[in-house]
PDB file of C-alpha atoms in Angstrom:
ATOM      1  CA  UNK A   1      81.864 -32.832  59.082  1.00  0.00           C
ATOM      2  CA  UNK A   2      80.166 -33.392  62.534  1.00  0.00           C
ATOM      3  CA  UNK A   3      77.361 -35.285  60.929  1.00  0.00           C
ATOM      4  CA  UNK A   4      73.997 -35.732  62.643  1.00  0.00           C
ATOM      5  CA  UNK A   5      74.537 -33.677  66.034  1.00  0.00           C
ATOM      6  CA  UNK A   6      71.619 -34.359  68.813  1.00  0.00           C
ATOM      7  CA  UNK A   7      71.214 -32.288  71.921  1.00  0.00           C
ATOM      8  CA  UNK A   8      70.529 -33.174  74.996  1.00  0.00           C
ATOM      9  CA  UNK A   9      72.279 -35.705  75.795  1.00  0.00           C
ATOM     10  CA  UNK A  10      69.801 -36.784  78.882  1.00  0.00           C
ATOM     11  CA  UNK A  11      66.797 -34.640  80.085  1.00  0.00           C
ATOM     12  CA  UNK A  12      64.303 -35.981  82.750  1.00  0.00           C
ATOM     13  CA  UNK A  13      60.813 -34.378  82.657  1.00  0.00           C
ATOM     14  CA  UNK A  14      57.902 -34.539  84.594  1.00  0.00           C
ATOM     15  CA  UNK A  15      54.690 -35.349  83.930  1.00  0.00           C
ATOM     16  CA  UNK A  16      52.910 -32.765  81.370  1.00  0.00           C
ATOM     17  CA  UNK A  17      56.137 -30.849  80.727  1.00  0.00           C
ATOM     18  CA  UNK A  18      57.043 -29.892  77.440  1.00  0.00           C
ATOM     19  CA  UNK A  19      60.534 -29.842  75.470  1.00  0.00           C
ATOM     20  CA  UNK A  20      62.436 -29.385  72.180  1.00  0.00           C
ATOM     21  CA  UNK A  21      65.012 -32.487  71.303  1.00  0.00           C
ATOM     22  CA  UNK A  22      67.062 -30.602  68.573  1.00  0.00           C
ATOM     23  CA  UNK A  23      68.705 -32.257  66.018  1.00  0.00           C
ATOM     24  CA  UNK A  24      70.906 -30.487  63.128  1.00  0.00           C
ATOM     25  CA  UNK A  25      72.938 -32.587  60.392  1.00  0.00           C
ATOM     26  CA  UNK A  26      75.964 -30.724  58.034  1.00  0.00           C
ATOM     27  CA  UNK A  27      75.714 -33.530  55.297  1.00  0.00           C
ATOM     28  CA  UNK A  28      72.976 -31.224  53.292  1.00  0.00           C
ATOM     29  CA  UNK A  29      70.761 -34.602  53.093  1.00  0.00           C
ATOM     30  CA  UNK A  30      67.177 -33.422  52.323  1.00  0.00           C
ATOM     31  CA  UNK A  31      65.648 -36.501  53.789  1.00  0.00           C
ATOM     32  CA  UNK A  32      65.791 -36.415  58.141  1.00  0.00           C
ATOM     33  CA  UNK A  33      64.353 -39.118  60.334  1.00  0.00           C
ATOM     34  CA  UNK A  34      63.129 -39.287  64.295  1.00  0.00           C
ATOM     35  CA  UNK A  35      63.336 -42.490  65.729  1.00  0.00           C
ATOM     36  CA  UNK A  36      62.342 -43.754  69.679  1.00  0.00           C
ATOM     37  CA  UNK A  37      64.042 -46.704  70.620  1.00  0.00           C
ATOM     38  CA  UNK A  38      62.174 -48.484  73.766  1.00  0.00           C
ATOM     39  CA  UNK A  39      64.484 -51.478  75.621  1.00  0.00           C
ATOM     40  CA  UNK A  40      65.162 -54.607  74.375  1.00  0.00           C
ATOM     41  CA  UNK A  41      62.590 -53.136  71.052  1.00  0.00           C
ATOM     42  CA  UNK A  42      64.050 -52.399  67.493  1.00  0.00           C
ATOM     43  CA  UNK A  43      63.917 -48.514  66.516  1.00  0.00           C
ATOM     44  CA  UNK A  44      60.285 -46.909  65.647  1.00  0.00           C
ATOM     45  CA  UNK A  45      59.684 -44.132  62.950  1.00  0.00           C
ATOM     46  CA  UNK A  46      58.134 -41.101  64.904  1.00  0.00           C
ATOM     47  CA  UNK A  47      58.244 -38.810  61.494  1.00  0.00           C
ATOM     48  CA  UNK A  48      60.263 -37.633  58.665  1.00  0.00           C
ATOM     49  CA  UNK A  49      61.022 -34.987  56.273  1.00  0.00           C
ATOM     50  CA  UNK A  50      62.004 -35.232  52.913  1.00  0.00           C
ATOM     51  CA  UNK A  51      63.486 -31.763  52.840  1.00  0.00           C
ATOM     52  CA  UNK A  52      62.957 -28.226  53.999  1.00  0.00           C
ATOM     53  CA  UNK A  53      58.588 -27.245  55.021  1.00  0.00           C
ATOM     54  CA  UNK A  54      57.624 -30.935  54.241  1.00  0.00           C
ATOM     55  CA  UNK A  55      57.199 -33.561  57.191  1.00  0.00           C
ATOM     56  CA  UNK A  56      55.131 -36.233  57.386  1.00  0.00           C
ATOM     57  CA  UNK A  57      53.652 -38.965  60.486  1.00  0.00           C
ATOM     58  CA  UNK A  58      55.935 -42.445  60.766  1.00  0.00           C
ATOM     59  CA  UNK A  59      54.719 -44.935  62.757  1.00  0.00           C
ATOM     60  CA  UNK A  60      54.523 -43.601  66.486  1.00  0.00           C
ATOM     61  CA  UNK A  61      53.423 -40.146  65.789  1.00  0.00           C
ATOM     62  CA  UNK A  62      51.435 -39.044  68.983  1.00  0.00           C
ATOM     63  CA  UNK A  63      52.512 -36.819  71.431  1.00  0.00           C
ATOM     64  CA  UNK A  64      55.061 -35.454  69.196  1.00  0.00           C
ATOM     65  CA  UNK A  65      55.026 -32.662  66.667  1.00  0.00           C
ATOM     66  CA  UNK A  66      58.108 -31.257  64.061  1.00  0.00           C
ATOM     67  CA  UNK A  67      58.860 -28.904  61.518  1.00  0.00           C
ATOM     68  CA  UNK A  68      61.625 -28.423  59.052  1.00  0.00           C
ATOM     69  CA  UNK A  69      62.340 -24.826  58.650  1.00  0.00           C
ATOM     70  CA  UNK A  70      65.861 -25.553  56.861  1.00  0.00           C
ATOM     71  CA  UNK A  71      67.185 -28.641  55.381  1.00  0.00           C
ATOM     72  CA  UNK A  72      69.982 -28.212  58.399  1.00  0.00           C
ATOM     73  CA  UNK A  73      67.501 -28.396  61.347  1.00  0.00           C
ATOM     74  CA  UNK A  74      64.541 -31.105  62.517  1.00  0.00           C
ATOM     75  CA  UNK A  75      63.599 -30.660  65.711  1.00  0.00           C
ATOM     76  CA  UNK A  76      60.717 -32.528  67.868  1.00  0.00           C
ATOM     77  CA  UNK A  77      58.835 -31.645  70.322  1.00  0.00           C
ATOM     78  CA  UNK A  78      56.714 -33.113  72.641  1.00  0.00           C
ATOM     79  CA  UNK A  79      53.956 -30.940  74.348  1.00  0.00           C
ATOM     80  CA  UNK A  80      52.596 -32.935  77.366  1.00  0.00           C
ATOM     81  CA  UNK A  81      55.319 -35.636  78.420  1.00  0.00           C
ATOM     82  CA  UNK A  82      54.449 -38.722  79.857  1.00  0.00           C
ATOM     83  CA  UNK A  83      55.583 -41.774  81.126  1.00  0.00           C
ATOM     84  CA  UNK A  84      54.948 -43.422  77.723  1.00  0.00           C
ATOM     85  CA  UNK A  85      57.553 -41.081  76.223  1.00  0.00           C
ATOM     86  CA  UNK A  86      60.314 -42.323  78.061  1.00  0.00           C
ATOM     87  CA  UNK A  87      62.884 -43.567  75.747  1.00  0.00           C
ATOM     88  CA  UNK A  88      66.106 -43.034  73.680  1.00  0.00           C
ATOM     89  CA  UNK A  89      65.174 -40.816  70.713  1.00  0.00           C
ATOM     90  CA  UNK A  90      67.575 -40.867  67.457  1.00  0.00           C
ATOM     91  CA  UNK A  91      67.732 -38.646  64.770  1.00  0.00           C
ATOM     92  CA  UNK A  92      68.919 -39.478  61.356  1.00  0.00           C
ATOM     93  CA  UNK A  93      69.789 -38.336  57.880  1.00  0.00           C
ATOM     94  CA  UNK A  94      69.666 -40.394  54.693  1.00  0.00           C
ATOM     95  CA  UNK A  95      71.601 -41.252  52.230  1.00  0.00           C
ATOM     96  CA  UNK A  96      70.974 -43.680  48.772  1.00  0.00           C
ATOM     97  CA  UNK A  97      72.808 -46.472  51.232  1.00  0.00           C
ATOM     98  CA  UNK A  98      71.396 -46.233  54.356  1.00  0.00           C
ATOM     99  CA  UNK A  99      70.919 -43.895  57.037  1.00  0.00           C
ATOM    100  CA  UNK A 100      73.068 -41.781  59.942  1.00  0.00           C
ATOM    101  CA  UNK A 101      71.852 -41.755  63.309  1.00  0.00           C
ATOM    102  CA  UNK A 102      72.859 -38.961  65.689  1.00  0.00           C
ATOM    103  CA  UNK A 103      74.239 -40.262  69.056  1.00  0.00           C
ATOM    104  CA  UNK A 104      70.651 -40.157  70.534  1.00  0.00           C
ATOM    105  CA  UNK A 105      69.007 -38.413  73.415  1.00  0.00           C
ATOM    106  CA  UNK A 106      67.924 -40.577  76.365  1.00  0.00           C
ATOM    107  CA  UNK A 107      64.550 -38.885  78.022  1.00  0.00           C
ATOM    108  CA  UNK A 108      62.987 -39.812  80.965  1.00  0.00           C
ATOM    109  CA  UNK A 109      59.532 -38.673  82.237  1.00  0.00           C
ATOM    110  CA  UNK A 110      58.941 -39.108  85.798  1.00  0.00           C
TER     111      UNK A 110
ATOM    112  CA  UNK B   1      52.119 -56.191  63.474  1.00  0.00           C
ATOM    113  CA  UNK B   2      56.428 -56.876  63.476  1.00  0.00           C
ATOM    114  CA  UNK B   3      56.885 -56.905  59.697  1.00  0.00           C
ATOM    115  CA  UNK B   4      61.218 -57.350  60.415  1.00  0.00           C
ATOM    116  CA  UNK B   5      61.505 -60.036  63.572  1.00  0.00           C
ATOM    117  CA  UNK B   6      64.964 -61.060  65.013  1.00  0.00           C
ATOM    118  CA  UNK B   7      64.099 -63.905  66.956  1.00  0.00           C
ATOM    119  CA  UNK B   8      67.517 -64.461  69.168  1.00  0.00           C
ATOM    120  CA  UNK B   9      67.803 -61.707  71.804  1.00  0.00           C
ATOM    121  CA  UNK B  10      71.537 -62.713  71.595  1.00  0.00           C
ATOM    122  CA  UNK B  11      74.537 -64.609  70.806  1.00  0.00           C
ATOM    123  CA  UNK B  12      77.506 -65.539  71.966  1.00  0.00           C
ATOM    124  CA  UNK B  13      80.714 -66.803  69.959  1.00  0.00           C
ATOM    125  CA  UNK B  14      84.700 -67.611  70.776  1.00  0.00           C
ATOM    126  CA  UNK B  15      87.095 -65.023  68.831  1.00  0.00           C
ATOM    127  CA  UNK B  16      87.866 -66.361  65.505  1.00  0.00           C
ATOM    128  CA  UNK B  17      84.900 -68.601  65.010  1.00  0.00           C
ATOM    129  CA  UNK B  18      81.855 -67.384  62.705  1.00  0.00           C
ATOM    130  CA  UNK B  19      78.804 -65.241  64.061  1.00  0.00           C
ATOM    131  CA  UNK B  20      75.713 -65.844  62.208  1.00  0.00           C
ATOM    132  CA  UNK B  21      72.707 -63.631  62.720  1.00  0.00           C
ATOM    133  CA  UNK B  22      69.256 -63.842  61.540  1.00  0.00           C
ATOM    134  CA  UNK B  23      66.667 -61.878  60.454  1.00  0.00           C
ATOM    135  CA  UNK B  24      62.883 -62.471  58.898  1.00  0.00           C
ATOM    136  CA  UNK B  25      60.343 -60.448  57.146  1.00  0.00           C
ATOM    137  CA  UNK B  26      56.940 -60.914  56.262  1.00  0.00           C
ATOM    138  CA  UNK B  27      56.153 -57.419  53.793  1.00  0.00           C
ATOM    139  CA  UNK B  28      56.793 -58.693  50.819  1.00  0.00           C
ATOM    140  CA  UNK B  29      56.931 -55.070  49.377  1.00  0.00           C
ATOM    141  CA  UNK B  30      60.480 -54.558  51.087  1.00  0.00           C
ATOM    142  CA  UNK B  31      63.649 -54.410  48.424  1.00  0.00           C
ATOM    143  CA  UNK B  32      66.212 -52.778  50.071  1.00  0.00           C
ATOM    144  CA  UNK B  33      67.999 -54.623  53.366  1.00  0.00           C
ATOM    145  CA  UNK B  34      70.127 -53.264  55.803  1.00  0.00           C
ATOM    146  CA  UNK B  35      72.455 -54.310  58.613  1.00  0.00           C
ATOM    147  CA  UNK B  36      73.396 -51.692  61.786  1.00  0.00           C
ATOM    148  CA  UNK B  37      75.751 -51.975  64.621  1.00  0.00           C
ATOM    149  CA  UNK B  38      75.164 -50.208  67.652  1.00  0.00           C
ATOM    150  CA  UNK B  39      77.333 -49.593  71.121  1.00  0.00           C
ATOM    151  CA  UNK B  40      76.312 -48.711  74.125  1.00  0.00           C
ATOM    152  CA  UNK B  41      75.470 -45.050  74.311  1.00  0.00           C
ATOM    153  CA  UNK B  42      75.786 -44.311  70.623  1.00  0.00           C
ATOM    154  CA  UNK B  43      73.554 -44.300  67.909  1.00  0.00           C
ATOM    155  CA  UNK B  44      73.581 -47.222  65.136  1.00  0.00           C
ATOM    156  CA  UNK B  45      76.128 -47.034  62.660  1.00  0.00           C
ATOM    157  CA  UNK B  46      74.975 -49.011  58.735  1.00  0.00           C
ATOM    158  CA  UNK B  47      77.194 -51.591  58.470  1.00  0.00           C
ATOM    159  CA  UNK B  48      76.609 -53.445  54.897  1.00  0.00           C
ATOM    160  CA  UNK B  49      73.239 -53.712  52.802  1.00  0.00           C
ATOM    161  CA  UNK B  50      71.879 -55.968  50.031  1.00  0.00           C
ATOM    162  CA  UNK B  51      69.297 -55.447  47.230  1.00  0.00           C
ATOM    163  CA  UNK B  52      66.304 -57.645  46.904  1.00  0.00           C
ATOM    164  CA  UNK B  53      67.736 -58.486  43.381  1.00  0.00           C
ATOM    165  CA  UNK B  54      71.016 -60.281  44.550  1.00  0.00           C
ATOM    166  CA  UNK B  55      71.365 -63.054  47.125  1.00  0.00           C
ATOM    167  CA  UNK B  56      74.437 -62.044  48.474  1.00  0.00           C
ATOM    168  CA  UNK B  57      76.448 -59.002  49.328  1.00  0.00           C
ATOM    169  CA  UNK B  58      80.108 -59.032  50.887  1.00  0.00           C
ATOM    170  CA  UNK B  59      82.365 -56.641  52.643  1.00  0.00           C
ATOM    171  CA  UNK B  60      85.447 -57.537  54.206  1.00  0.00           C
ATOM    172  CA  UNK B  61      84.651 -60.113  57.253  1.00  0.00           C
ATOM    173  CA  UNK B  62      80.737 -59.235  56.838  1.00  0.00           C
ATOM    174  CA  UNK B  63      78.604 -60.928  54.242  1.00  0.00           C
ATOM    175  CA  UNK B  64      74.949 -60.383  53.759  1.00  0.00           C
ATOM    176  CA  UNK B  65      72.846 -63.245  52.808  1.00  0.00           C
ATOM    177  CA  UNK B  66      69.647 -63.208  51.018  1.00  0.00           C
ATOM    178  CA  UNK B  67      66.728 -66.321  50.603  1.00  0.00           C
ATOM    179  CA  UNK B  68      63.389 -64.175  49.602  1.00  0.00           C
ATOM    180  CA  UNK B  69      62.047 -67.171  48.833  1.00  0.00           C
ATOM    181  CA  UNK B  70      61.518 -68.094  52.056  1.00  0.00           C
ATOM    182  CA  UNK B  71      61.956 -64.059  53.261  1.00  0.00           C
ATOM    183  CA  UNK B  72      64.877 -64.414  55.427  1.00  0.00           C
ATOM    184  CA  UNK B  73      68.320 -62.672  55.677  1.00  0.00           C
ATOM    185  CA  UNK B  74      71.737 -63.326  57.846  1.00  0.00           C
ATOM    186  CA  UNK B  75      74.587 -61.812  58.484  1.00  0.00           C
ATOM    187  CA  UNK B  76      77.632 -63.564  58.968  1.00  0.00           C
ATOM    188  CA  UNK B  77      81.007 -62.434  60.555  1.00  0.00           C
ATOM    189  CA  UNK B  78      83.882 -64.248  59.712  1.00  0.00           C
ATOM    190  CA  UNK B  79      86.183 -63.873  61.674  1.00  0.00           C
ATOM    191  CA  UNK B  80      84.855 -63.063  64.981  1.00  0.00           C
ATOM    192  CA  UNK B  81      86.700 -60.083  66.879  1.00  0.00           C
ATOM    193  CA  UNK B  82      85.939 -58.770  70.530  1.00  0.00           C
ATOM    194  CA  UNK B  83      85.416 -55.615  68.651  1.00  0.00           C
ATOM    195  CA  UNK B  84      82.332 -56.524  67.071  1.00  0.00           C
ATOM    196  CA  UNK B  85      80.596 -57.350  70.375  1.00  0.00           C
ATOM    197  CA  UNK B  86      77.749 -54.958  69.976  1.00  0.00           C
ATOM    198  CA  UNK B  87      73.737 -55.165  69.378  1.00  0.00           C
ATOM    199  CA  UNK B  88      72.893 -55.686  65.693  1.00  0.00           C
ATOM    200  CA  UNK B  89      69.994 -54.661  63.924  1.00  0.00           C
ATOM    201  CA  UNK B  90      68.123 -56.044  60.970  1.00  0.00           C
ATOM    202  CA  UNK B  91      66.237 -52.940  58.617  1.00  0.00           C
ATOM    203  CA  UNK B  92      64.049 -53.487  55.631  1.00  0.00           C
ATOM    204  CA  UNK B  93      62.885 -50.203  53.551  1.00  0.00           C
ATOM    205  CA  UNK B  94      60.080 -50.351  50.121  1.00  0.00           C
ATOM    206  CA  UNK B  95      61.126 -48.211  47.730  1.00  0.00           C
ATOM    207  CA  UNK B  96      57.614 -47.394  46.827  1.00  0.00           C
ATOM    208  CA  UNK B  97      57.414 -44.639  44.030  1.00  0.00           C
ATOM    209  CA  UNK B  98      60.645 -45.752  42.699  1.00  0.00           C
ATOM    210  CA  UNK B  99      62.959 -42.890  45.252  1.00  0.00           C
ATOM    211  CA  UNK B 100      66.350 -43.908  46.362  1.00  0.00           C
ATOM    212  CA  UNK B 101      64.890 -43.404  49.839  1.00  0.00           C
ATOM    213  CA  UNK B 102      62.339 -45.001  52.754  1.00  0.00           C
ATOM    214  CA  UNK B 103      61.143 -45.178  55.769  1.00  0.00           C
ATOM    215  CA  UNK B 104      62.957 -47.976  57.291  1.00  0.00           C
ATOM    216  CA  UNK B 105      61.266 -50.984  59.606  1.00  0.00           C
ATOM    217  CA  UNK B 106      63.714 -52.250  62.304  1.00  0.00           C
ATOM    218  CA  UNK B 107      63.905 -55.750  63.847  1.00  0.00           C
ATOM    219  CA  UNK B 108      64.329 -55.986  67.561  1.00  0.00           C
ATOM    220  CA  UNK B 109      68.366 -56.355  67.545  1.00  0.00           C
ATOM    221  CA  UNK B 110      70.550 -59.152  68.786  1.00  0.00           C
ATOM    222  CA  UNK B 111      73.090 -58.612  71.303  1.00  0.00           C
ATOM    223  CA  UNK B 112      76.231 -60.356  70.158  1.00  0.00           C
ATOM    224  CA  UNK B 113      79.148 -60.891  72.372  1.00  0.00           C
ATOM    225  CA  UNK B 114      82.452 -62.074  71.233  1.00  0.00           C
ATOM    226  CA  UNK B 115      84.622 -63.500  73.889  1.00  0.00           C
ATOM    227  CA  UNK B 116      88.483 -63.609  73.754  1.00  0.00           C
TER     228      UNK B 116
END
């Protein structure tokens, strides 16, 4: 099992650019999680799913949008980058215990 | 509004000796605790949990502590290993509607470093 794969890696964006951070897990978990992690600041909630069509805000919703076509896939995009937006973004499945995180994707918007 | 606060940015500790970290909460609707380790470039990996219904929770060289009296949790490593220098982070979810599952609130981390 590759468990909760993120891609990319790094991007940099500019201003009012507009990307896809993809995020894919091969645990069949039905609930997914994206999470933005600023420095020295704990992780936020930006939404979840719990399972396929069904996604809901967390706490840091604007400026991002996702959907959950299959209970494999949860990508998120973000429409207009800016500054604000840069960060390391996490993805993450649940289990009953506790959660795995993907190995993140570290954006910057310039 | 930090509802999960980790007040020491970071600790340092001699190999061998005991690593204590702490973590506070102020919603008293959290019942499920959780403790993740994260390195550099990776995402955080859970390391041991406790329910709100026990006060203490062990695994190996990592025990979980519990006073929700005064809302408060620690983790303590004993004993220390190089190994476990890495940024720790305290989690609280509410298992509102009675699911297995939550949305889970993260404290700011604390960098610990364990020195040979």
């Amino acid at each position: 099992n590759a468990g909760v794969t993120q891609t990319p890696k790094f991007r940099i964006l500019k201003i009012g650019q507009s990307m896809t951070l993809q995020c894919t897990q091969d645990m069949n978990h039905n609930y997914m999680y994206w999470y933005r992690q600023d420095p020295g600041m704990g992780l936020k909630l930006i939404y979840y799913s719990v399972g396929a069509g069904i996604t809901d805000k967390g706490e840091v919703p604007n400026g991002y949008n996702v959907s959950r076509s299959t209970t494999e896939d949860f990508p998120l995009r973000l429409e207009l980058a800016a500054p604000s937006q840069t960060s390391v973004y996490f993805c993450a499945s649940s289990y009953p215990k506790g959660e795995f995180f993907g190995p993140g994707t570290r954006l910057t918007v310039l | 509004d930090q509802q999960v606060k980790q007040n020491s940015p970071s600790l340092s500790v001699q190999e061998g000796r005991i690593s204590i970290l702490n973590c506070d909460y102020t919603n008293s609707m959290f019942d499920y605790f959780l403790w993740y380790k994260k390195y550099p470039a990776e995402g955080p990996t859970f390391l041991i949990s406790i329910s709100s219904i026990k006060d203490k929770n062990e695994d190996g060289r990592f025990t979980v502590f519990l006073n929700k009296s005064a809302k408060h949790l620690s983790l303590h490593i004993v004993p220390s290993q190089p190994g476990d220098s890495a940024v720790y982070f305290c989690a609280a979810r509410s298992h509102a509607g009675g699911t297995s599952y939550g949305k889970l609130t993260f404290g700011q981390g604390t960098i610990l470093t364990v020195h040979p």
